[in-house]
PDB file of C-alpha atoms in Angstrom:
ATOM      1  CA  MET A 260     113.637 107.306 112.311  1.00  0.00           C
ATOM      2  CA  SER A 261     110.076 106.089 112.419  1.00  0.00           C
ATOM      3  CA  THR A 262     107.984 106.284 109.274  1.00  0.00           C
ATOM      4  CA  PRO A 263     105.944 109.497 109.105  1.00  0.00           C
ATOM      5  CA  VAL A 264     102.226 108.862 108.818  1.00  0.00           C
ATOM      6  CA  ILE A 265     100.864 112.385 108.351  1.00  0.00           C
ATOM      7  CA  LEU A 266     101.970 115.203 106.091  1.00  0.00           C
ATOM      8  CA  GLU A 267     103.119 117.405 108.990  1.00  0.00           C
ATOM      9  CA  ASP A 268     105.407 114.627 110.281  1.00  0.00           C
ATOM     10  CA  LEU A 269     106.812 114.187 106.795  1.00  0.00           C
ATOM     11  CA  GLN A 270     107.633 117.888 106.480  1.00  0.00           C
ATOM     12  CA  ALA A 271     109.313 117.874 109.904  1.00  0.00           C
ATOM     13  CA  ALA A 272     111.384 114.815 108.978  1.00  0.00           C
ATOM     14  CA  PHE A 273     112.573 116.304 105.660  1.00  0.00           C
ATOM     15  CA  PRO A 274     113.070 120.055 106.159  1.00  0.00           C
ATOM     16  CA  GLY A 275     115.076 120.441 102.940  1.00  0.00           C
ATOM     17  CA  TRP A 276     111.994 119.661 100.891  1.00  0.00           C
ATOM     18  CA  CYS A 277     108.764 121.534 100.167  1.00  0.00           C
ATOM     19  CA  ILE A 278     106.010 118.917 100.502  1.00  0.00           C
ATOM     20  CA  TRP A 279     102.393 119.232  99.446  1.00  0.00           C
ATOM     21  CA  ARG A 280      99.319 117.282  98.427  1.00  0.00           C
ATOM     22  CA  SER A 281      97.870 118.041  94.988  1.00  0.00           C
ATOM     23  CA  SER A 282      94.189 118.664  94.381  1.00  0.00           C
ATOM     24  CA  GLU A 283      94.062 115.078  93.071  1.00  0.00           C
ATOM     25  CA  GLY A 284      95.427 113.764  96.388  1.00  0.00           C
ATOM     26  CA  ARG A 285      98.931 112.852  95.180  1.00  0.00           C
ATOM     27  CA  LEU A 286     101.891 113.810  97.374  1.00  0.00           C
ATOM     28  CA  TRP A 287     104.799 115.799  95.945  1.00  0.00           C
ATOM     29  CA  ALA A 288     108.139 116.981  97.311  1.00  0.00           C
ATOM     30  CA  THR A 289     110.584 119.346  95.664  1.00  0.00           C
ATOM     31  CA  ARG A 290     113.932 120.521  96.941  1.00  0.00           C
ATOM     32  CA  ASN A 291     113.919 123.864  98.759  1.00  0.00           C
ATOM     33  CA  GLY A 292     116.186 126.409  97.086  1.00  0.00           C
ATOM     34  CA  ARG A 293     118.578 123.881  95.621  1.00  0.00           C
ATOM     35  CA  HIS A 294     118.972 123.017  91.970  1.00  0.00           C
ATOM     36  CA  LEU A 295     120.709 119.793  91.089  1.00  0.00           C
ATOM     37  CA  THR A 296     123.694 119.613  88.788  1.00  0.00           C
ATOM     38  CA  ASP A 297     123.724 117.345  85.747  1.00  0.00           C
ATOM     39  CA  LYS A 298     126.128 115.023  87.583  1.00  0.00           C
ATOM     40  CA  GLU A 299     123.759 114.739  90.541  1.00  0.00           C
ATOM     41  CA  VAL A 300     120.877 113.867  88.227  1.00  0.00           C
ATOM     42  CA  GLU A 301     123.063 111.267  86.521  1.00  0.00           C
ATOM     43  CA  ARG A 302     123.678 109.718  89.973  1.00  0.00           C
ATOM     44  CA  GLY A 303     119.917 109.354  90.439  1.00  0.00           C
ATOM     45  CA  LEU A 304     119.047 112.446  92.452  1.00  0.00           C
ATOM     46  CA  CYS A 305     115.675 114.024  91.689  1.00  0.00           C
ATOM     47  CA  GLN A 306     114.569 117.639  91.953  1.00  0.00           C
ATOM     48  CA  THR A 307     110.992 116.498  92.631  1.00  0.00           C
ATOM     49  CA  VAL A 308     109.531 113.183  93.763  1.00  0.00           C
ATOM     50  CA  ASP A 309     105.949 112.015  94.175  1.00  0.00           C
ATOM     51  CA  ALA A 310     103.943 109.197  95.750  1.00  0.00           C
ATOM     52  CA  ASP A 311     100.418 108.114  96.617  1.00  0.00           C
ATOM     53  CA  THR A 312     100.986 107.803 100.381  1.00  0.00           C
ATOM     54  CA  VAL A 313     103.035 109.449 103.127  1.00  0.00           C
ATOM     55  CA  PRO A 314     105.036 106.270 103.920  1.00  0.00           C
ATOM     56  CA  VAL A 315     105.978 105.779 100.257  1.00  0.00           C
ATOM     57  CA  LEU A 316     107.019 109.424  99.872  1.00  0.00           C
ATOM     58  CA  ALA A 317     109.091 109.113 103.059  1.00  0.00           C
ATOM     59  CA  GLN A 318     110.801 106.059 101.575  1.00  0.00           C
ATOM     60  CA  ARG A 319     111.589 107.915  98.355  1.00  0.00           C
ATOM     61  CA  LEU A 320     112.945 110.929 100.252  1.00  0.00           C
ATOM     62  CA  ARG A 321     115.144 108.669 102.385  1.00  0.00           C
ATOM     63  CA  ALA A 322     116.473 107.082  99.203  1.00  0.00           C
ATOM     64  CA  GLN A 323     117.351 110.565  97.930  1.00  0.00           C
ATOM     65  CA  GLU A 324     119.213 111.296 101.182  1.00  0.00           C
ATOM     66  CA  GLU A 325     121.170 108.057 100.823  1.00  0.00           C
ATOM     67  CA  LEU A 326     122.179 108.945  97.266  1.00  0.00           C
ATOM     68  CA  GLU A 327     123.400 112.337  98.450  1.00  0.00           C
ATOM     69  CA  SER A 328     125.671 110.912 101.137  1.00  0.00           C
TER      70      SER A 328
END
């Protein structure tokens, strides 16, 4: 998968996440309709992740996908 460069591409690439840009310009992603168990959190999964740029947020979301598999 190529690295998303705009917010719309990021949302299309990660449909299980609700992604938005804050009023301060920071990017956030939270899981859609899924709450993590304590064991999942202990394995390093996050309910919400953030980043300054689309490519960095894409990297963090990919890392979450890898931890889930």
